[in-house]
Amino acid sequence: MRSRPSPDPRVDAALLNARPCVLWFDDLERPIPNESLRGSLRADLVVVGGGYTGLWSALRAKERDPDLDVVLLEADVCGGEASGRNGGFCSASLTHGFANGIARWPREMPAVLRLGRENLAGIENTISAYGIDCGFEPTGELDVATAPYQVEGLVEAEQAMSAAGCKVTLLDQSEVRAEVHSPTYLAGLFDPEVAIVDPARLVWGLRGACLDLGVRICEESPVRSVREGEFRRIAVGTDRGAVQARRVILATNAKPVLRRLRLYTVPVYDYALATEPLSAEQLASVGWANRQGVGDSGNLFHYCRLTRENRIVWGGYDAIYPYASRTHPKRDQRPATFAALSRHFFETFPQLAGLRFTHRWGGVIDTCTRFCAFYGVVKDRRVAYAAGFTGLGVGSSRFAADVMLDLLSHRATERTELEMVRRRPMPFPPEPLRYLGIELTRRSLARADARQGKRNLWLMAMDKLGLGFDS
């Protein structure tokens, strides 16, 4: 159980000089944006969105057919939203974790697990083939228990995952603390099928690969309309131009272009901090020789990882939904959340007292009621979309790109035949029920964390319906 908020000068001092910007963007090698779209273009395929999903879609389309004319339109700069500011956990999971997948699609899980492993291998191969310098480290991830009830959950998870052929390892208290020295860690479950990356540099590397293959990328080109065009083409309009294309991929996630997608996703604010680089002595005090990504098992969970400079990126916990899905840049900075994250950090690593945070940031991701991506096509199967990644899109976005390209090809594949691809999640209710339901769920999850995992009637009802709220 986390301590109650209280004034702590050490916490305040740690945040005092933290810059309100994303660590990953604070990089001298950040590319110069391409020019925005001006005038009219024609293309075979238009990709809307320059995050992971859009860039993978453009890249995979050119790899399938080098002669395909592809235009990518990005509202800001490539990676300027969730793809460039996440924790950089690149997982083989396509279902936001094993438990979520096995609960929803038990018969398909053997195939989904295999496809996820193949997808992660494909990401690593692409990074190698195009020489993408993104610090890809196949370190695996530790899911750690910080409360006794979570230890039982890890034991059950290990049994279920091992039975399904996952090569996970259960660690007791002494074993997990030998890996990462924290007095709060009671047990751990190690999953080797996770890598960590510098998320922005992965974006920039994919962007560069797309440009090298001939993809035309127009940044600072927000799409305002997707409608029927001339000669059975789709017209994609921006403020200063338009592209007529035979096929369109929508990869905008938390900021959907199609009105219908606003029923199925909601924006959620996620926040993170980054420390100054650890000295050799500080790093020795936390161990972490194997550099795994780490996430705790709470409902309101934290994640952390080491960067190439041996900073610690520490994020999660709060998942804030704005009423009526109203997002605004001012919400990217939330002092109360940063203070809570700072306090939790030093509870987890008390030996690092005196360490300072250099960066603090936040922004929206999208989530849906099933916690993982869903897919679809509209306009006579000429427009495909994927959305709802719920914070685990670094790896699964490549799979989503292949799904959308398969759907646009009008041919059945193993991917398109999956129930998880063919069916959409349950939509969120309209406001104010949406906000009230999400807030009730969020507060109930926090209460469950404080009561050794005991779920109230609301959460039990949500469990039975297969619904929830997550980040």
Coordinates of C-alpha atoms in Angstrom, one line a residue:
M1 CA 0.0 0.0 0.0
R2 CA 1.3 3.4 -1.0
S3 CA 1.7 6.1 1.7
R4 CA -0.7 9.0 1.8
P5 CA 0.4 12.2 0.2
S6 CA 2.3 14.5 2.7
P7 CA 4.7 17.4 2.3
D8 CA 8.2 16.1 1.8
P9 CA 11.0 18.6 1.0
R10 CA 13.1 15.8 -0.5
V11 CA 10.4 15.0 -3.0
D12 CA 10.0 18.6 -3.9
A13 CA 13.8 19.1 -4.2
A14 CA 14.0 16.2 -6.6
L15 CA 11.4 17.8 -8.9
L16 CA 12.7 21.4 -8.6
N17 CA 14.6 21.7 -11.8
A18 CA 12.8 19.0 -13.9
R19 CA 12.2 20.3 -17.3
P20 CA 8.6 20.1 -18.6
C21 CA 9.6 18.2 -21.8
V22 CA 9.9 14.6 -23.0
L23 CA 13.3 13.1 -22.3
W24 CA 13.4 11.3 -25.6
F25 CA 12.8 14.5 -27.6
D26 CA 15.6 16.3 -25.9
D27 CA 18.0 15.0 -28.5
L28 CA 20.3 16.9 -30.8
E29 CA 19.8 14.3 -33.5
R30 CA 16.0 15.0 -33.7
P31 CA 15.2 15.2 -37.4
I32 CA 14.0 18.4 -39.1
P33 CA 10.3 18.2 -40.0
N34 CA 9.3 17.7 -43.7
E35 CA 7.3 20.3 -45.4
S36 CA 3.5 20.3 -45.0
L37 CA 1.1 19.2 -47.8
R38 CA 0.3 22.0 -50.2
G39 CA -1.9 21.4 -53.2
S40 CA -3.2 18.2 -54.6
L41 CA -1.5 14.8 -54.9
R42 CA -2.4 11.3 -56.1
A43 CA -1.2 8.1 -54.5
D44 CA -2.0 4.4 -54.3
L45 CA -2.1 4.5 -50.5
V46 CA -2.4 7.3 -48.0
V47 CA -1.4 6.7 -44.4
V48 CA -2.9 9.2 -41.8
G49 CA -0.7 9.4 -38.7
G50 CA 3.1 9.4 -38.3
G51 CA 3.4 7.4 -35.1
Y52 CA 4.4 3.7 -34.9
T53 CA 1.2 2.4 -36.5
G54 CA 1.4 4.8 -39.5
L55 CA 5.1 4.4 -40.0
W56 CA 5.0 0.6 -39.9
S57 CA 2.0 0.7 -42.3
A58 CA 3.9 2.8 -44.8
L59 CA 7.1 0.7 -44.4
R60 CA 5.4 -2.6 -44.6
A61 CA 3.4 -1.5 -47.6
K62 CA 6.6 -0.6 -49.5
E63 CA 8.3 -3.8 -48.5
R64 CA 5.3 -5.8 -49.9
D65 CA 5.2 -3.7 -53.1
P66 CA 8.2 -1.4 -53.8
D67 CA 6.3 0.2 -56.7
L68 CA 3.4 1.3 -54.5
D69 CA 3.1 5.1 -54.3
V70 CA 2.6 5.9 -50.6
V71 CA 1.9 9.3 -48.9
L72 CA 2.0 9.7 -45.2
L73 CA 0.3 12.7 -43.5
E74 CA 1.2 13.7 -40.0
A75 CA -0.6 16.4 -38.0
D76 CA 2.5 17.5 -36.1
V77 CA 5.9 15.7 -36.5
C78 CA 6.4 12.0 -36.7
G79 CA 6.3 10.5 -33.2
G80 CA 5.1 13.8 -31.7
E81 CA 2.4 12.1 -29.7
A82 CA 2.3 8.8 -27.8
S83 CA 4.8 6.9 -30.0
G84 CA 7.6 9.3 -29.1
R85 CA 7.0 9.7 -25.3
N86 CA 6.2 6.3 -23.9
G87 CA 8.3 4.1 -21.8
G88 CA 9.8 2.1 -24.7
F89 CA 8.6 -1.4 -23.7
C90 CA 8.5 -3.4 -26.9
S91 CA 6.5 -6.6 -26.0
A92 CA 5.7 -9.7 -28.0
S93 CA 2.2 -9.5 -26.5
L94 CA -0.6 -8.5 -29.0
T95 CA -3.3 -8.6 -26.3
H96 CA -2.0 -6.2 -23.6
G97 CA -0.7 -9.1 -21.6
F98 CA -1.3 -12.8 -21.4
A99 CA -4.1 -12.6 -18.8
N100 CA -6.2 -10.3 -21.0
G101 CA -5.7 -12.4 -24.0
I102 CA -6.5 -15.8 -22.5
A103 CA -9.6 -14.4 -20.8
R104 CA -11.0 -13.1 -24.1
W105 CA -9.7 -15.5 -26.8
P106 CA -8.6 -18.7 -25.1
R107 CA -8.9 -20.9 -28.2
E108 CA -6.8 -18.5 -30.3
M109 CA -4.1 -17.8 -27.8
P110 CA -1.6 -20.4 -29.2
A111 CA -1.7 -18.7 -32.6
V112 CA -1.7 -15.2 -31.1
L113 CA 1.3 -16.0 -29.0
R114 CA 3.2 -17.4 -32.0
L115 CA 2.2 -14.4 -34.1
G116 CA 3.4 -12.1 -31.4
R117 CA 6.8 -13.7 -31.2
E118 CA 7.1 -13.6 -35.0
N119 CA 6.2 -9.9 -34.8
L120 CA 8.8 -9.1 -32.2
A121 CA 11.4 -10.9 -34.3
G122 CA 10.3 -8.9 -37.3
I123 CA 10.8 -5.7 -35.4
E124 CA 14.3 -6.7 -34.4
N125 CA 15.1 -7.7 -37.9
T126 CA 13.9 -4.4 -39.3
I127 CA 16.0 -2.4 -36.8
S128 CA 19.0 -4.4 -37.9
A129 CA 18.3 -4.3 -41.6
Y130 CA 17.8 -0.5 -41.7
G131 CA 20.5 0.3 -39.2
I132 CA 18.1 2.0 -36.8
D133 CA 19.9 3.3 -33.8
C134 CA 17.2 3.1 -31.1
G135 CA 19.0 1.2 -28.3
F136 CA 17.0 -2.0 -28.9
E137 CA 17.8 -4.3 -25.9
P138 CA 16.1 -7.7 -25.6
T139 CA 16.3 -7.6 -21.8
G140 CA 12.8 -9.0 -20.9
E141 CA 10.5 -7.6 -18.3
L142 CA 10.0 -8.2 -14.6
D143 CA 6.4 -8.0 -13.3
V144 CA 7.0 -7.4 -9.6
A145 CA 4.7 -7.8 -6.6
T146 CA 4.7 -5.0 -4.0
A147 CA 1.9 -6.4 -1.8
P148 CA 1.3 -9.9 -0.5
Y149 CA -1.9 -10.5 -2.6
Q150 CA 0.1 -9.7 -5.7
V151 CA 2.5 -12.6 -5.0
E152 CA -0.4 -15.0 -5.3
G153 CA -1.3 -13.4 -8.6
L154 CA 2.2 -13.9 -9.9
V155 CA 2.2 -17.6 -8.9
E156 CA -1.1 -18.1 -10.8
A157 CA 0.1 -16.2 -13.8
E158 CA 3.3 -18.3 -14.0
Q159 CA 1.3 -21.5 -13.9
A160 CA -1.1 -20.3 -16.6
M161 CA 1.6 -18.9 -18.9
S162 CA 3.9 -21.9 -18.5
A163 CA 1.0 -24.2 -19.4
A164 CA 0.6 -22.2 -22.6
G165 CA 4.2 -22.6 -23.5
C166 CA 5.5 -19.2 -22.3
K167 CA 9.0 -19.4 -20.9
V168 CA 8.5 -17.2 -17.9
T169 CA 10.4 -17.5 -14.6
L170 CA 8.9 -17.0 -11.1
L171 CA 11.3 -15.3 -8.7
D172 CA 10.9 -15.2 -4.9
Q173 CA 11.7 -12.2 -2.7
S174 CA 15.4 -12.8 -2.5
E175 CA 15.7 -13.6 -6.2
V176 CA 13.8 -10.6 -7.4
R177 CA 15.8 -8.3 -5.0
A178 CA 19.0 -9.8 -6.4
E179 CA 17.9 -8.5 -9.8
V180 CA 16.7 -5.1 -8.8
H181 CA 17.3 -3.9 -5.2
S182 CA 14.1 -2.5 -3.8
P183 CA 12.7 -3.2 -0.3
T184 CA 9.2 -3.1 -1.8
Y185 CA 9.7 -6.0 -4.2
L186 CA 8.2 -9.2 -2.7
A187 CA 8.3 -11.5 -5.8
G188 CA 8.7 -11.2 -9.6
L189 CA 7.7 -12.9 -12.8
F190 CA 10.3 -12.6 -15.6
D191 CA 9.1 -12.6 -19.2
P192 CA 11.9 -12.8 -21.7
E193 CA 9.8 -11.7 -24.7
V194 CA 10.1 -8.0 -24.1
A195 CA 12.7 -5.5 -25.4
I196 CA 13.4 -1.9 -24.4
V197 CA 14.0 0.8 -26.9
D198 CA 14.4 4.6 -27.1
P199 CA 10.9 5.2 -28.4
A200 CA 11.6 8.5 -30.3
R201 CA 14.7 7.1 -32.0
L202 CA 12.7 4.1 -33.1
V203 CA 10.2 6.5 -34.7
W204 CA 12.9 8.5 -36.4
G205 CA 14.5 5.3 -37.7
L206 CA 11.3 4.1 -39.2
R207 CA 10.7 7.5 -40.6
G208 CA 14.1 7.5 -42.3
A209 CA 13.6 4.0 -43.6
C210 CA 10.2 5.1 -45.1
L211 CA 11.9 8.1 -46.8
D212 CA 14.7 5.9 -48.2
L213 CA 12.1 3.6 -49.8
G214 CA 10.3 6.5 -51.4
V215 CA 7.4 7.2 -49.0
R216 CA 6.4 10.9 -49.3
I217 CA 6.0 12.2 -45.8
C218 CA 4.2 15.5 -45.2
E219 CA 4.4 16.7 -41.6
E220 CA 2.4 19.5 -39.9
S221 CA -0.5 18.4 -42.2
P222 CA -3.5 17.7 -40.0
V223 CA -6.2 15.7 -41.8
R224 CA -9.6 17.4 -41.7
S225 CA -11.7 15.1 -43.9
V226 CA -11.8 11.6 -45.4
R227 CA -14.5 11.4 -48.0
E228 CA -15.4 9.9 -51.4
G229 CA -13.3 11.4 -54.2
E230 CA -13.1 11.1 -57.9
F231 CA -13.0 7.8 -59.9
R232 CA -13.7 5.7 -56.8
R233 CA -10.8 7.2 -54.9
I234 CA -10.8 8.4 -51.3
A235 CA -10.1 12.1 -50.9
V236 CA -8.0 12.9 -47.8
G237 CA -8.1 16.6 -47.1
T238 CA -5.8 18.8 -45.0
D239 CA -5.8 22.6 -44.4
R240 CA -3.8 23.4 -47.5
G241 CA -4.2 20.4 -49.7
A242 CA -5.6 17.0 -50.4
V243 CA -4.5 13.5 -51.6
Q244 CA -6.6 11.3 -53.8
A245 CA -5.8 7.6 -53.2
R246 CA -7.2 4.1 -53.9
R247 CA -6.6 3.0 -50.3
V248 CA -6.3 4.8 -46.9
I249 CA -5.0 3.7 -43.5
L250 CA -6.0 5.6 -40.4
A251 CA -3.5 5.4 -37.6
T252 CA -4.4 8.3 -35.4
N253 CA -5.2 6.3 -32.2
A254 CA -6.1 8.8 -29.4
K255 CA -7.2 11.5 -31.9
P256 CA -9.6 9.6 -34.3
V257 CA -10.5 11.0 -37.6
L258 CA -13.6 8.8 -38.0
R259 CA -16.5 9.9 -35.8
R260 CA -17.5 6.3 -35.2
L261 CA -14.2 5.5 -33.6
R262 CA -14.9 8.0 -30.8
L263 CA -17.4 5.5 -29.5
Y264 CA -14.8 2.9 -29.0
T265 CA -11.8 4.8 -27.6
V266 CA -11.2 7.4 -25.0
P267 CA -8.0 9.5 -24.4
V268 CA -6.2 8.9 -21.2
Y269 CA -3.4 11.0 -19.8
D270 CA -0.2 9.1 -18.8
Y271 CA 2.7 10.7 -17.0
A272 CA 6.4 10.0 -16.5
L273 CA 9.6 11.3 -14.9
A274 CA 13.3 10.8 -15.9
T275 CA 16.2 11.0 -13.5
E276 CA 19.6 12.4 -14.0
P277 CA 22.1 9.7 -15.0
L278 CA 23.0 7.4 -12.1
S279 CA 26.6 7.4 -11.0
A280 CA 28.4 4.0 -10.8
E281 CA 27.8 3.9 -7.1
Q282 CA 24.1 4.7 -7.4
L283 CA 23.7 2.1 -10.1
A284 CA 25.4 -0.5 -8.0
S285 CA 23.0 0.3 -5.1
V286 CA 20.0 -0.8 -7.3
G287 CA 21.7 -3.7 -9.0
W288 CA 19.8 -4.0 -12.3
A289 CA 22.7 -5.7 -14.0
N290 CA 20.4 -7.3 -16.5
R291 CA 18.6 -4.0 -17.3
Q292 CA 15.1 -5.5 -17.5
G293 CA 12.0 -3.4 -17.9
V294 CA 10.1 -3.4 -14.7
G295 CA 6.3 -3.0 -14.0
D296 CA 4.5 -3.6 -10.7
S297 CA 1.4 -5.6 -10.3
G298 CA -0.9 -3.0 -8.8
N299 CA -4.1 -1.9 -10.6
L300 CA -2.6 1.6 -10.7
F301 CA 0.8 0.4 -11.7
H302 CA 4.2 1.9 -12.2
Y303 CA 6.8 1.1 -14.9
C304 CA 10.5 1.8 -14.9
R305 CA 13.5 1.1 -17.1
L306 CA 17.1 2.2 -17.6
T307 CA 18.1 4.3 -20.5
R308 CA 21.4 4.1 -22.4
E309 CA 22.7 6.9 -20.2
N310 CA 21.6 5.0 -17.1
R311 CA 18.8 7.3 -16.2
I312 CA 15.7 5.8 -14.7
V313 CA 12.4 6.5 -16.5
W314 CA 9.6 6.1 -14.0
G315 CA 6.0 6.5 -15.0
G316 CA 2.4 5.3 -14.8
Y317 CA 0.1 5.2 -11.7
D318 CA -2.4 7.9 -12.6
A319 CA -4.5 7.4 -15.6
I320 CA -6.6 10.5 -16.1
Y321 CA -9.6 10.7 -18.4
P322 CA -10.8 14.3 -19.2
Y323 CA -14.5 14.8 -19.3
A324 CA -16.0 14.5 -22.8
S325 CA -12.6 13.5 -24.1
R326 CA -11.4 17.1 -24.1
T327 CA -7.7 17.1 -24.5
H328 CA -5.4 20.2 -24.2
P329 CA -1.7 20.6 -24.1
K330 CA -1.9 22.2 -20.6
R331 CA -3.0 18.8 -19.2
D332 CA 0.4 17.4 -20.2
Q333 CA 1.8 18.8 -17.0
R334 CA 0.1 17.7 -13.8
P335 CA 2.0 18.7 -10.7
A336 CA 0.0 16.5 -8.3
T337 CA 0.8 13.4 -10.4
F338 CA 4.5 14.3 -10.6
A339 CA 4.6 14.7 -6.9
A340 CA 3.0 11.3 -6.3
L341 CA 5.3 9.6 -8.8
S342 CA 8.3 11.2 -7.1
R343 CA 7.2 10.0 -3.7
H344 CA 6.6 6.5 -5.0
F345 CA 10.0 6.5 -6.6
F346 CA 11.8 7.1 -3.4
E347 CA 9.7 4.6 -1.6
T348 CA 10.8 2.0 -4.2
F349 CA 14.4 3.1 -4.2
P350 CA 15.2 4.8 -0.9
Q351 CA 18.9 4.3 -1.5
L352 CA 18.7 6.9 -4.3
A353 CA 17.7 9.7 -1.9
G354 CA 19.1 12.9 -3.3
L355 CA 18.8 11.9 -6.9
R356 CA 17.2 14.6 -9.1
F357 CA 14.6 14.4 -11.9
T358 CA 15.6 16.2 -15.0
H359 CA 12.4 15.7 -17.2
R360 CA 8.7 15.5 -16.5
W361 CA 6.1 15.0 -19.1
G362 CA 2.7 13.6 -19.9
G363 CA 0.2 13.2 -22.8
V364 CA -2.6 11.1 -24.1
I365 CA -2.8 7.5 -25.2
D366 CA -6.0 5.8 -26.3
T367 CA -7.7 2.9 -24.5
C368 CA -10.7 0.8 -25.3
T369 CA -12.9 -1.5 -23.2
R370 CA -10.9 -4.6 -24.1
F371 CA -7.5 -3.0 -23.5
C372 CA -5.9 -3.9 -26.8
A373 CA -6.1 -2.9 -30.4
F374 CA -9.1 -3.4 -32.6
Y375 CA -9.4 -3.2 -36.3
G376 CA -11.9 -2.5 -39.1
V377 CA -12.6 -1.3 -42.6
V378 CA -15.1 1.2 -44.0
K379 CA -16.0 2.8 -47.3
D380 CA -16.3 -0.4 -49.3
R381 CA -13.1 -1.8 -47.6
R382 CA -11.0 1.0 -49.0
V383 CA -10.2 2.6 -45.6
A384 CA -8.7 0.5 -42.8
Y385 CA -8.1 1.5 -39.2
A386 CA -6.6 0.3 -36.0
A387 CA -7.0 1.9 -32.5
G388 CA -7.2 1.2 -28.8
F389 CA -3.6 0.0 -28.1
T390 CA -3.9 1.0 -24.4
G391 CA -0.2 1.8 -24.0
L392 CA 1.3 -1.4 -25.4
G393 CA 1.6 -0.3 -29.0
V394 CA 5.3 -0.2 -29.4
G395 CA 5.4 -3.8 -30.5
S396 CA 1.8 -4.5 -31.5
S397 CA 1.6 -1.5 -33.9
R398 CA 3.7 -3.5 -36.5
F399 CA 1.2 -6.4 -36.3
A400 CA -1.6 -3.8 -36.7
A401 CA 0.0 -2.5 -39.8
D402 CA 0.1 -6.0 -41.3
V403 CA -3.6 -6.6 -40.4
M404 CA -4.7 -3.3 -42.1
L405 CA -2.7 -4.1 -45.2
D406 CA -4.2 -7.6 -45.3
L407 CA -7.7 -6.1 -44.9
L408 CA -7.2 -3.7 -47.7
S409 CA -5.9 -6.5 -50.0
H410 CA -9.3 -8.1 -49.7
R411 CA -7.9 -11.5 -49.0
A412 CA -8.2 -13.7 -45.9
T413 CA -5.0 -14.4 -43.9
E414 CA -4.3 -16.0 -40.6
R415 CA -4.3 -12.6 -39.1
T416 CA -7.6 -11.4 -40.5
E417 CA -9.3 -14.7 -39.5
L418 CA -8.6 -14.1 -35.8
E419 CA -11.6 -13.3 -33.7
M420 CA -9.6 -10.6 -32.0
V421 CA -9.3 -9.0 -35.4
R422 CA -12.9 -9.6 -36.7
R423 CA -14.7 -8.3 -33.6
R424 CA -14.7 -4.8 -32.1
P425 CA -14.9 -4.0 -28.4
M426 CA -18.0 -2.8 -26.6
P427 CA -18.3 1.0 -27.0
F428 CA -18.1 3.4 -24.1
P429 CA -21.4 4.9 -23.1
P430 CA -22.2 8.6 -23.9
E431 CA -21.4 11.4 -21.4
P432 CA -21.9 11.9 -18.6
L433 CA -22.2 8.2 -18.0
R434 CA -18.8 7.7 -19.7
Y435 CA -17.0 10.0 -17.3
L436 CA -18.9 8.7 -14.2
G437 CA -18.2 5.1 -15.1
I438 CA -14.5 5.7 -15.7
E439 CA -14.1 7.7 -12.5
L440 CA -15.9 5.0 -10.5
T441 CA -13.7 2.3 -12.0
R442 CA -10.5 4.3 -11.4
R443 CA -11.4 4.9 -7.8
S444 CA -12.5 1.4 -7.3
L445 CA -9.1 0.1 -8.6
A446 CA -7.3 2.4 -6.2
R447 CA -9.4 1.1 -3.4
A448 CA -8.7 -2.5 -4.4
D449 CA -5.0 -1.7 -4.3
A450 CA -5.4 -0.4 -0.7
R451 CA -7.4 -3.4 0.4
Q452 CA -5.0 -6.2 -0.7
G453 CA -6.7 -6.6 -4.0
K454 CA -10.3 -7.0 -2.8
R455 CA -12.5 -5.9 -5.6
N456 CA -15.9 -4.2 -4.9
L457 CA -19.2 -5.0 -6.6
W458 CA -18.6 -2.5 -9.4
L459 CA -15.3 -4.1 -10.4
M460 CA -16.8 -7.6 -10.1
A461 CA -19.6 -6.6 -12.4
M462 CA -17.1 -5.1 -14.9
D463 CA -15.1 -8.3 -14.7
K464 CA -18.1 -10.4 -15.6
L465 CA -18.8 -8.1 -18.6
G466 CA -15.2 -8.2 -19.7
L467 CA -15.0 -4.4 -19.4
G468 CA -12.7 -2.0 -17.6
F469 CA -10.4 1.0 -17.8
D470 CA -6.6 0.9 -18.1
S471 CA -3.6 2.7 -19.2

